[in-house]
Amino acid sequence: MHDDHDHDHHDHDHDHHHDNHYSDMQARVKALETLLTEKGLIDPAAIDAIVETYETKVGPRNGAHVVAKAWSDADFAAWLKRDATAAIASLGFTGRQGEHMRAVFNTPETHNLIVCTLCSCYPWSVLGLPPVWYKAPAYRSRAVIDPRGVLAEFGLALPEEKKIRVWDSTAELRYLVIPERPDGTDGMDEAALASLVSRDAMIGTAIAGSWKVSAAGSSTISAADSPEARP
């Protein structure tokens, strides 16, 4: 690695181009990793294993698989309602922060929203790491006091007649929202259905298939309401 520099090489008789494919943040992380490795404080192989885990084994794709199976398999959906921990584990999604799970199903009458008012308890095994806004004090307090207003800031305007139920996660119990299945998806297989399910839909701040709404809402709640949060 080399220091970034921006000046004219008037004393050189050739032109050259520095090709740095890292962003500023990536470069800083790489430099820190290199320094800690040289000092013998970390093992690069262990870091690679952790990164691979969160990229391929833990994350929203797992939760989306659970949702898609619940949409397409009535028996699995019933099992998920009775014992979410066992049903989710049957798909291979277990581990830290997901030992005790409960699935809550959105219906035409009720919309579910997940929050952790005390800290940031979150089901890592099916949703990965929590987004910054989920941990922000603004979300943690306002989701309970004014859930309809918070959802509106995420771009999700629900009918006044639809009930909103807020679930408070704890260290002992984590929740997963099963969003309503979008209309016009009867002929889709599980893989296609899973592609409609965003992380935010499984928290309750979006509906299935609403990727643009999800991204806009996350940015709004982070930037507007939490000094420590960044979109």
XYZ file of N, CA and C in Angstrom:
693
model
N 0.833 -1.192 0.000
C 0.000 0.000 0.000
C 0.873 1.249 0.000
N 0.347 2.327 -0.491
C 1.101 3.564 -0.511
C 0.181 4.704 -0.127
N 0.758 5.799 0.328
C -0.034 6.959 0.680
C -0.620 7.575 -0.569
N -1.884 8.012 -0.473
C -2.472 8.718 -1.591
C -1.785 10.071 -1.733
N -1.533 10.486 -2.953
C -0.937 11.799 -3.151
C -1.455 12.394 -4.437
N -1.492 13.712 -4.456
C -2.072 14.411 -5.594
C -1.190 15.603 -5.933
N -0.178 15.356 -6.787
C 0.665 16.448 -7.228
C 1.237 16.103 -8.595
N 1.724 17.124 -9.282
C 2.275 16.923 -10.615
C 3.697 16.403 -10.526
N 4.013 15.446 -11.362
C 5.373 14.904 -11.396
C 6.158 15.650 -12.480
N 6.495 16.913 -12.221
C 7.180 17.706 -13.222
C 8.595 17.205 -13.482
N 9.171 16.532 -12.465
C 10.552 16.103 -12.634
C 10.644 14.700 -13.225
N 9.508 14.117 -13.602
C 9.539 12.789 -14.212
C 9.367 12.936 -15.712
N 10.040 12.086 -16.465
C 9.929 12.161 -17.911
C 8.931 11.150 -18.460
N 8.036 10.628 -17.552
C 7.012 9.710 -18.023
C 5.766 9.910 -17.173
N 4.637 9.508 -17.748
C 3.379 9.559 -17.025
C 3.059 8.166 -16.487
N 2.476 8.135 -15.309
C 2.022 6.853 -14.789
C 0.747 7.061 -14.000
N 0.014 5.973 -13.795
C -1.295 6.044 -13.158
C -1.328 5.087 -11.980
N -1.747 5.600 -10.846
C -1.893 4.765 -9.659
C -3.301 4.185 -9.648
N -3.409 2.867 -9.724
C -4.704 2.196 -9.774
C -5.022 1.593 -8.407
N -5.799 2.306 -7.613
C -6.193 1.820 -6.289
C -7.675 1.482 -6.332
N -7.996 0.189 -6.283
C -9.381 -0.233 -6.412
C -10.124 -0.200 -5.089
N -9.454 0.228 -4.011
C -10.110 0.301 -2.716
C -10.765 1.666 -2.509
N -11.929 1.671 -1.839
C -12.505 2.922 -1.389
C -11.693 3.374 -0.177
N -11.929 4.596 0.290
C -11.185 5.091 1.455
C -11.378 4.170 2.658
N -12.634 3.759 2.896
C -12.903 2.905 4.051
C -12.252 1.532 3.879
N -12.333 0.969 2.678
C -11.707 -0.333 2.436
C -10.203 -0.266 2.617
N -9.606 0.847 2.167
C -8.154 1.015 2.310
C -7.757 1.088 3.782
N -8.551 1.781 4.569
C -8.251 1.885 6.002
C -8.366 0.530 6.685
N -9.434 -0.214 6.328
C -9.616 -1.536 6.919
C -8.467 -2.457 6.536
N -8.062 -2.395 5.252
C -6.970 -3.239 4.785
C -5.668 -2.886 5.494
N -5.433 -1.591 5.676
C -4.209 -1.161 6.359
C -4.204 -1.638 7.807
N -5.354 -1.515 8.480
C -5.448 -1.961 9.874
C -5.258 -3.466 9.968
N -5.873 -4.211 9.040
C -5.724 -5.666 9.037
C -4.265 -6.058 8.825
N -3.589 -5.378 7.904
C -2.182 -5.672 7.626
C -1.323 -5.407 8.850
N -1.561 -4.269 9.517
C -0.787 -3.909 10.708
C -0.986 -4.924 11.827
N -2.244 -5.295 12.090
C -2.531 -6.249 13.162
C -1.977 -7.630 12.846
N -1.986 -7.996 11.560
C -1.417 -9.282 11.153
C 0.085 -9.296 11.375
N 0.764 -8.211 10.993
C 2.210 -8.124 11.166
C 2.612 -8.191 12.627
N 1.748 -7.671 13.512
C 2.029 -7.706 14.948
C 1.619 -9.029 15.590
N 1.020 -9.921 14.774
C 0.619 -11.223 15.280
C -0.623 -11.207 16.147
N -1.446 -10.160 16.007
C -2.628 -10.028 16.850
C -3.867 -10.666 16.238
N -3.872 -10.870 14.919
C -4.998 -11.531 14.269
C -4.485 -12.547 13.256
N -5.345 -13.491 12.922
C -5.030 -14.502 11.926
C -5.877 -14.211 10.680
N -5.268 -13.881 9.560
C -6.038 -13.565 8.339
C -7.013 -14.666 7.951
N -6.648 -15.908 8.185
C -7.539 -17.023 7.838
C -8.818 -16.968 8.670
N -8.673 -16.576 9.937
C -9.846 -16.463 10.806
C -10.747 -15.328 10.341
N -10.145 -14.215 9.936
C -10.923 -13.085 9.420
C -11.668 -13.497 8.162
N -10.981 -14.210 7.260
C -11.620 -14.664 6.023
C -12.800 -15.586 6.321
N -12.647 -16.437 7.336
C -13.723 -17.368 7.691
C -14.940 -16.623 8.220
N -14.689 -15.578 9.013
C -15.792 -14.782 9.558
C -16.522 -14.054 8.437
N -15.747 -13.447 7.528
C -16.346 -12.728 6.404
C -17.180 -13.671 5.543
N -16.626 -14.860 5.268
C -17.341 -15.830 4.445
C -18.642 -16.256 5.117
N -18.603 -16.399 6.440
C -19.806 -16.792 7.178
C -20.924 -15.795 6.972
N -20.589 -14.504 7.125
C -21.636 -13.485 7.011
C -22.017 -13.195 5.568
N -21.154 -13.540 4.630
C -21.493 -13.326 3.221
C -22.307 -14.472 2.635
N -22.052 -15.700 3.102
C -22.676 -16.854 2.458
C -23.521 -17.731 3.368
N -23.336 -17.647 4.684
C -24.027 -18.557 5.576
C -25.024 -17.875 6.505
N -24.788 -16.619 6.825
C -25.648 -15.882 7.736
C -26.101 -14.618 7.045
N -27.390 -14.342 7.074
C -27.847 -13.116 6.449
C -29.281 -13.184 5.991
N -29.800 -12.103 5.432
C -31.210 -12.032 5.014
C -31.631 -13.099 4.022
N -30.698 -13.634 3.234
C -31.072 -14.680 2.277
C -31.633 -15.896 3.019
N -31.150 -16.141 4.242
C -31.677 -17.253 5.027
C -33.127 -16.995 5.423
N -33.371 -15.801 5.939
C -34.733 -15.451 6.319
C -35.672 -15.478 5.124
N -35.186 -14.996 3.971
C -36.005 -15.001 2.766
C -36.382 -16.424 2.371
N -35.465 -17.356 2.579
C -35.753 -18.766 2.299
C -36.859 -19.277 3.207
N -36.797 -18.887 4.485
C -37.835 -19.291 5.443
C -39.189 -18.751 5.007
N -39.225 -17.474 4.648
C -40.479 -16.839 4.237
C -41.039 -17.512 2.985
N -40.182 -17.725 1.997
C -40.633 -18.342 0.740
C -41.203 -19.731 0.970
N -40.574 -20.487 1.857
C -41.084 -21.836 2.140
C -42.427 -21.761 2.865
N -42.570 -20.788 3.760
C -43.836 -20.624 4.465
C -44.950 -20.243 3.496
N -44.620 -19.433 2.500
C -45.612 -19.036 1.498
C -46.063 -20.211 0.631
N -45.139 -21.119 0.355
C -45.427 -22.181 -0.611
C -45.742 -23.532 0.026
N -45.563 -23.656 1.335
C -45.772 -24.938 2.011
C -46.610 -24.700 3.264
N -47.889 -25.040 3.187
C -48.807 -24.780 4.297
C -48.394 -25.532 5.564
N -47.891 -26.743 5.410
C -47.469 -27.519 6.582
C -46.285 -26.843 7.271
N -45.348 -26.353 6.470
C -44.201 -25.667 7.069
C -44.657 -24.380 7.757
N -45.578 -23.650 7.141
C -46.088 -22.417 7.744
C -46.733 -22.711 9.101
N -47.500 -23.792 9.174
C -48.134 -24.163 10.439
C -47.088 -24.526 11.487
N -46.042 -25.225 11.074
C -44.944 -25.582 11.990
C -44.230 -24.318 12.452
N -44.028 -23.393 11.537
C -43.367 -22.141 11.862
C -44.153 -21.367 12.916
N -45.472 -21.410 12.832
C -46.309 -20.734 13.826
C -46.210 -21.409 15.188
N -46.150 -22.750 15.176
C -46.106 -23.502 16.434
C -44.748 -23.438 17.096
N -43.709 -23.639 16.318
C -42.348 -23.746 16.867
C -41.357 -23.217 15.841
N -41.210 -21.914 15.813
C -40.341 -21.287 14.811
C -38.895 -21.742 14.945
N -38.434 -21.931 16.163
C -37.043 -22.350 16.370
C -36.755 -23.659 15.649
N -37.632 -24.642 15.842
C -37.433 -25.957 15.220
C -37.621 -25.888 13.711
N -38.639 -25.163 13.265
C -38.911 -25.084 11.826
C -37.747 -24.427 11.092
N -37.241 -23.349 11.643
C -36.112 -22.649 11.018
C -34.860 -23.518 11.056
N -34.649 -24.205 12.174
C -33.481 -25.084 12.294
C -33.526 -26.218 11.284
N -34.713 -26.645 10.902
C -34.837 -27.736 9.937
C -34.276 -27.352 8.571
N -34.163 -26.050 8.329
C -33.585 -25.567 7.075
C -32.088 -25.305 7.205
N -31.551 -25.572 8.389
C -30.117 -25.416 8.609
C -29.712 -24.066 9.149
N -30.694 -23.253 9.567
C -30.375 -21.914 10.038
C -30.466 -21.866 11.560
N -29.342 -22.039 12.190
C -29.276 -22.016 13.650
C -28.018 -21.274 14.055
N -27.863 -21.115 15.350
C -26.618 -20.533 15.822
C -26.834 -19.306 16.685
N -25.752 -18.588 16.879
C -25.743 -17.447 17.780
C -26.816 -16.437 17.420
N -27.504 -15.941 18.439
C -28.549 -14.930 18.318
C -29.789 -15.440 17.598
N -29.887 -16.740 17.422
C -31.082 -17.289 16.802
C -31.539 -18.566 17.478
N -31.131 -18.733 18.749
C -31.440 -19.970 19.451
C -32.926 -20.114 19.765
N -33.601 -18.981 20.001
C -35.020 -19.012 20.345
C -35.748 -18.007 19.462
N -36.573 -18.529 18.560
C -37.218 -17.699 17.554
C -38.746 -17.802 17.630
N -39.384 -16.715 17.229
C -40.835 -16.723 17.048
C -41.151 -16.023 15.732
N -41.975 -16.645 14.915
C -42.381 -16.048 13.645
C -43.750 -15.405 13.821
N -43.871 -14.161 13.372
C -45.147 -13.456 13.449
C -45.597 -13.145 12.022
N -46.818 -13.487 11.707
C -47.327 -13.440 10.336
C -48.160 -12.183 10.095
N -47.791 -11.418 9.083
C -48.628 -10.308 8.660
C -49.894 -10.849 8.007
N -50.988 -10.143 8.185
C -52.268 -10.520 7.586
C -52.911 -9.259 7.017
N -54.004 -9.389 6.291
C -54.697 -8.193 5.798
C -55.156 -7.276 6.927
N -55.330 -7.838 8.130
C -55.802 -7.041 9.264
C -54.685 -6.517 10.149
N -53.529 -7.212 10.173
C -52.469 -6.873 11.124
C -51.102 -6.817 10.469
N -50.344 -5.790 10.823
C -48.961 -5.662 10.363
C -48.057 -5.715 11.591
N -46.986 -6.511 11.510
C -46.072 -6.691 12.630
C -44.789 -5.904 12.422
N -44.270 -5.362 13.514
C -43.039 -4.572 13.496
C -42.142 -5.035 14.638
N -40.863 -5.232 14.339
C -39.916 -5.718 15.340
C -38.998 -4.586 15.790
N -38.714 -4.566 17.076
C -37.796 -3.583 17.644
C -37.139 -4.222 18.863
N -36.022 -3.672 19.278
C -35.423 -4.042 20.565
C -35.251 -2.747 21.328
N -36.082 -2.521 22.314
C -36.077 -1.234 23.003
C -34.882 -1.062 23.942
N -34.300 -2.166 24.401
C -33.200 -2.070 25.358
C -31.832 -1.964 24.680
N -31.635 -2.674 23.592
C -30.318 -2.623 22.934
C -30.503 -2.877 21.447
N -30.054 -4.039 20.961
C -30.214 -4.334 19.532
C -30.325 -5.837 19.295
N -31.083 -6.524 20.155
C -31.280 -7.968 19.986
C -31.892 -8.226 18.616
N -31.349 -9.209 17.918
C -31.649 -9.371 16.495
C -31.312 -10.795 16.080
N -32.107 -11.417 15.220
C -31.865 -12.815 14.829
C -30.800 -12.962 13.743
N -29.552 -13.003 14.133
C -28.450 -13.050 13.183
C -28.549 -14.229 12.229
N -29.008 -15.378 12.714
C -28.986 -16.583 11.886
C -29.872 -16.463 10.650
N -30.910 -15.635 10.718
C -31.795 -15.483 9.559
C -31.739 -14.097 8.916
N -31.210 -13.107 9.624
C -31.168 -11.754 9.066
C -29.770 -11.157 9.003
N -28.778 -11.864 9.510
C -27.425 -11.308 9.494
C -27.255 -10.260 10.574
N -26.355 -9.315 10.342
C -26.120 -8.259 11.315
C -27.201 -7.192 11.206
N -27.583 -6.573 12.315
C -28.644 -5.560 12.276
C -28.201 -4.295 11.554
N -29.120 -3.654 10.830
C -28.774 -2.382 10.189
C -28.535 -1.310 11.242
N -27.822 -0.273 10.878
C -27.485 0.802 11.818
C -28.745 1.419 12.410
N -29.755 1.654 11.565
C -30.961 2.324 12.072
C -31.703 1.486 13.107
N -31.584 0.158 13.031
C -32.265 -0.704 14.003
C -31.710 -0.477 15.405
N -30.426 -0.138 15.492
C -29.766 0.086 16.784
C -29.901 1.519 17.266
N -30.372 2.415 16.414
C -30.440 3.832 16.755
C -31.503 4.091 17.830
N -31.181 4.926 18.821
C -32.162 5.251 19.873
C -33.482 5.775 19.315
N -33.421 6.523 18.234
C -34.645 7.083 17.666
C -35.610 5.978 17.244
N -35.101 4.976 16.543
C -35.966 3.881 16.112
C -36.457 3.081 17.307
N -35.559 2.779 18.229
C -35.902 1.934 19.368
C -36.999 2.551 20.232
N -37.037 3.854 20.334
C -38.063 4.501 21.152
C -39.321 4.814 20.350
N -39.158 5.332 19.155
C -40.306 5.789 18.388
C -41.102 4.653 17.776
N -40.461 3.507 17.541
C -41.190 2.367 16.986
C -42.300 1.920 17.937
N -42.097 2.122 19.218
C -43.093 1.748 20.214
C -44.122 2.859 20.404
N -43.655 4.095 20.443
C -44.535 5.231 20.706
C -45.400 5.586 19.492
N -44.789 5.581 18.317
C -45.486 6.001 17.099
C -45.117 5.084 15.935
N -45.514 3.818 15.995
C -45.115 2.879 14.925
C -45.631 3.279 13.554
N -46.834 3.824 13.487
C -47.390 4.209 12.196
C -46.588 5.352 11.581
N -46.174 6.296 12.413
C -45.370 7.402 11.929
C -43.995 6.950 11.464
N -43.391 6.019 12.205
C -42.080 5.489 11.823
C -42.177 4.764 10.485
N -43.198 3.949 10.325
C -43.369 3.218 9.071
C -43.574 4.182 7.911
N -44.272 5.266 8.156
C -44.477 6.254 7.101
C -43.145 6.857 6.664
N -42.216 7.039 7.586
C -40.898 7.570 7.239
C -40.091 6.566 6.415
N -40.409 5.301 6.557
C -39.786 4.275 5.720
C -40.487 4.157 4.364
N -41.488 4.965 4.168
C -42.230 4.917 2.913
C -43.374 3.929 2.927
N -43.700 3.404 4.091
C -44.753 2.404 4.210
C -45.976 3.025 4.879
N -46.940 3.426 4.087
C -48.174 4.022 4.591
C -49.252 2.953 4.633
N -49.629 2.555 5.832
C -50.630 1.502 5.991
C -52.016 2.100 6.169
N -53.048 1.395 5.746
C -54.419 1.873 5.951
C -54.694 2.067 7.439
N -55.479 3.062 7.767
C -55.773 3.355 9.164
C -56.444 2.178 9.866
N -57.187 1.397 9.101
C -57.893 0.283 9.728
C -56.991 -0.920 10.015
N -55.783 -0.907 9.463
C -54.876 -2.033 9.708
C -54.176 -1.857 11.052
N -54.262 -2.860 11.876
C -53.638 -2.834 13.195
C -52.136 -3.041 13.064
N -51.353 -2.317 13.860
C -49.902 -2.503 13.892
C -49.529 -3.089 15.248
N -48.871 -4.212 15.214
C -48.452 -4.861 16.461
C -46.936 -4.818 16.554
N -46.432 -4.275 17.649
C -44.993 -4.115 17.850
C -44.493 -5.192 18.804
N -43.425 -5.878 18.379
C -42.840 -6.957 19.170
C -41.457 -6.524 19.640
N -41.196 -6.676 20.940
C -39.940 -6.238 21.539
C -39.004 -7.432 21.715
N -37.954 -7.490 20.921
C -36.997 -8.595 21.016
C -36.204 -8.517 22.315
N -35.778 -9.657 22.791
C -34.948 -9.729 23.995
C -33.812 -10.705 23.753
N -32.935 -10.817 24.730
C -31.830 -11.762 24.620
C -32.340 -13.199 24.608
N -33.545 -13.421 25.129
C -34.094 -14.769 25.200
C -34.947 -15.129 23.984
N -35.488 -14.134 23.287
C -36.420 -14.427 22.206
C -36.292 -13.393 21.086
N -36.088 -13.889 19.869
C -35.978 -13.020 18.688
C -37.162 -13.293 17.762
N -37.524 -12.288 16.985
C -38.705 -12.397 16.124
C -38.336 -12.297 14.644
N -39.170 -12.930 13.830
C -39.043 -12.842 12.380
C -40.430 -12.574 11.814
N -40.563 -11.471 11.067
C -41.843 -11.154 10.435
C -41.979 -11.966 9.144
N -43.111 -12.625 8.991
C -43.441 -13.301 7.729
C -44.389 -12.362 6.984
N -43.892 -11.623 6.004
C -44.742 -10.654 5.307
C -45.815 -11.349 4.481
N -46.824 -10.577 4.106
C -47.860 -11.118 3.230
C -47.272 -11.420 1.850
N -47.736 -12.490 1.271
C -47.263 -12.855 -0.066
C -47.841 -11.887 -1.097
N -47.013 -11.323 -1.960
C -47.510 -10.378 -2.964
C -48.486 -11.038 -3.925
N -49.422 -10.248 -4.393
C -50.364 -10.745 -5.395
C -49.626 -11.077 -6.695
N -50.182 -12.001 -7.449
C -49.618 -12.349 -8.749
C -48.387 -13.215 -8.699
N -48.164 -13.923 -7.582
C -46.958 -14.755 -7.452
C -47.286 -16.244 -7.382
N -48.483 -16.618 -7.758
C -48.914 -18.018 -7.609
C -48.029 -19.001 -8.368
N -47.496 -18.608 -9.514
C -46.712 -19.539 -10.313
C -45.226 -19.518 -10.013
N -44.811 -18.801 -9.013
C -43.376 -18.664 -8.725
C -42.884 -19.774 -7.806
N -41.651 -20.250 -8.063
C -41.066 -21.253 -7.180
C -40.440 -20.566 -5.966
N -39.899 -21.374 -5.030
C -39.381 -20.810 -3.787
C -38.224 -19.840 -4.024
N -37.355 -20.156 -4.963
C -36.214 -19.278 -5.224
C -36.683 -17.914 -5.720
N -37.667 -17.923 -6.602
C -38.195 -16.656 -7.113
C -38.921 -15.891 -6.022
N -39.656 -16.601 -5.193
C -40.359 -15.950 -4.093
C -39.372 -15.321 -3.113
N -38.290 -16.039 -2.820
C -37.296 -15.520 -1.882
C -36.692 -14.213 -2.373
N -36.595 -14.060 -3.688
C -36.011 -12.837 -4.244
C -36.890 -11.616 -3.998
N -38.136 -11.828 -3.595
C -39.061 -10.728 -3.320
C -38.993 -10.257 -1.869
N -38.241 -10.975 -1.044
C -38.258 -10.726 0.397
C -37.002 -9.974 0.825
N -37.169 -8.759 1.282
C -36.032 -7.962 1.746
C -35.839 -8.127 3.248
N -34.690 -7.747 3.706
C -34.414 -7.743 5.146
C -35.445 -6.908 5.889
N -35.733 -5.708 5.373
C -36.645 -4.799 6.062
C -38.058 -5.361 6.141
N -38.460 -6.131 5.126
C -39.791 -6.748 5.158
C -39.880 -7.753 6.297
N -38.758 -8.376 6.655
C -38.743 -9.360 7.741
C -38.568 -8.707 9.108
N -38.310 -7.403 9.118
C -38.325 -6.622 10.357
C -39.688 -5.963 10.515
N -40.313 -5.674 9.372
C -41.630 -5.067 9.387
C -41.666 -3.638 8.922
N -40.534 -3.107 8.459
C -40.498 -1.723 7.991
C -40.727 -1.613 6.490
N -41.048 -2.723 5.855
C -41.363 -2.729 4.423
C -42.295 -3.901 4.170
N -42.790 -3.989 2.943
C -43.586 -5.141 2.557
C -42.813 -5.913 1.499
N -43.169 -7.141 1.297
C -42.448 -7.975 0.334
C -42.497 -7.360 -1.059
N -41.342 -7.318 -1.695
C -41.248 -6.772 -3.039
C -40.989 -5.288 -3.092
N -40.865 -4.630 -1.928
C -40.720 -3.167 -1.901
C -39.276 -2.755 -1.624
N -38.349 -3.136 -2.505
C -36.936 -2.843 -2.286
C -36.653 -1.358 -2.219
N -37.251 -0.569 -3.130
C -36.973 0.871 -3.157
C -37.495 1.550 -1.898
N -38.667 1.128 -1.447
C -39.227 1.672 -0.219
C -38.310 1.370 0.952
N -37.809 0.131 0.994
C -36.927 -0.277 2.076
C -35.697 0.601 2.157
N -35.035 0.810 1.036
C -33.809 1.601 1.037
C -34.077 3.041 1.432
N -35.154 3.633 0.938
C -35.458 5.016 1.246
C -35.777 5.190 2.715
N -36.544 4.249 3.264
C -36.909 4.349 4.664
C -35.710 4.240 5.570
N -34.802 3.311 5.277
C -33.624 3.146 6.105
C -32.819 4.428 6.134
N -32.656 5.051 4.985
C -31.880 6.276 4.908
C -32.540 7.387 5.712
N -33.870 7.479 5.615
C -34.581 8.549 6.310
C -34.435 8.435 7.813
N -34.688 7.261 8.345
C -34.656 7.106 9.795
C -33.247 7.293 10.326
N -32.242 6.886 9.579
C -30.865 7.016 10.036
C -30.419 8.471 10.037
N -30.575 9.130 8.910
C -30.026 10.471 8.772
C -30.810 11.500 9.562
N -32.132 11.353 9.607
C -32.948 12.396 10.205
C -33.036 12.304 11.710
N -32.982 11.098 12.256
C -33.327 10.945 13.652
C -32.209 10.466 14.563
N -31.100 10.045 14.030
C -30.054 9.525 14.895
C -28.688 10.096 14.524
N -28.123 10.923 15.399
C -26.807 11.492 15.104
C -25.728 10.445 14.905
N -25.901 9.285 15.575
C -24.855 8.260 15.485
C -25.073 7.320 14.311
N -26.220 7.447 13.640
C -26.533 6.541 12.546
C -26.162 7.170 11.213
N -25.717 6.310 10.313
C -25.375 6.761 8.958
C -26.023 5.820 7.977
N -26.641 6.322 6.895
C -27.278 5.445 5.905
C -26.279 4.567 5.216
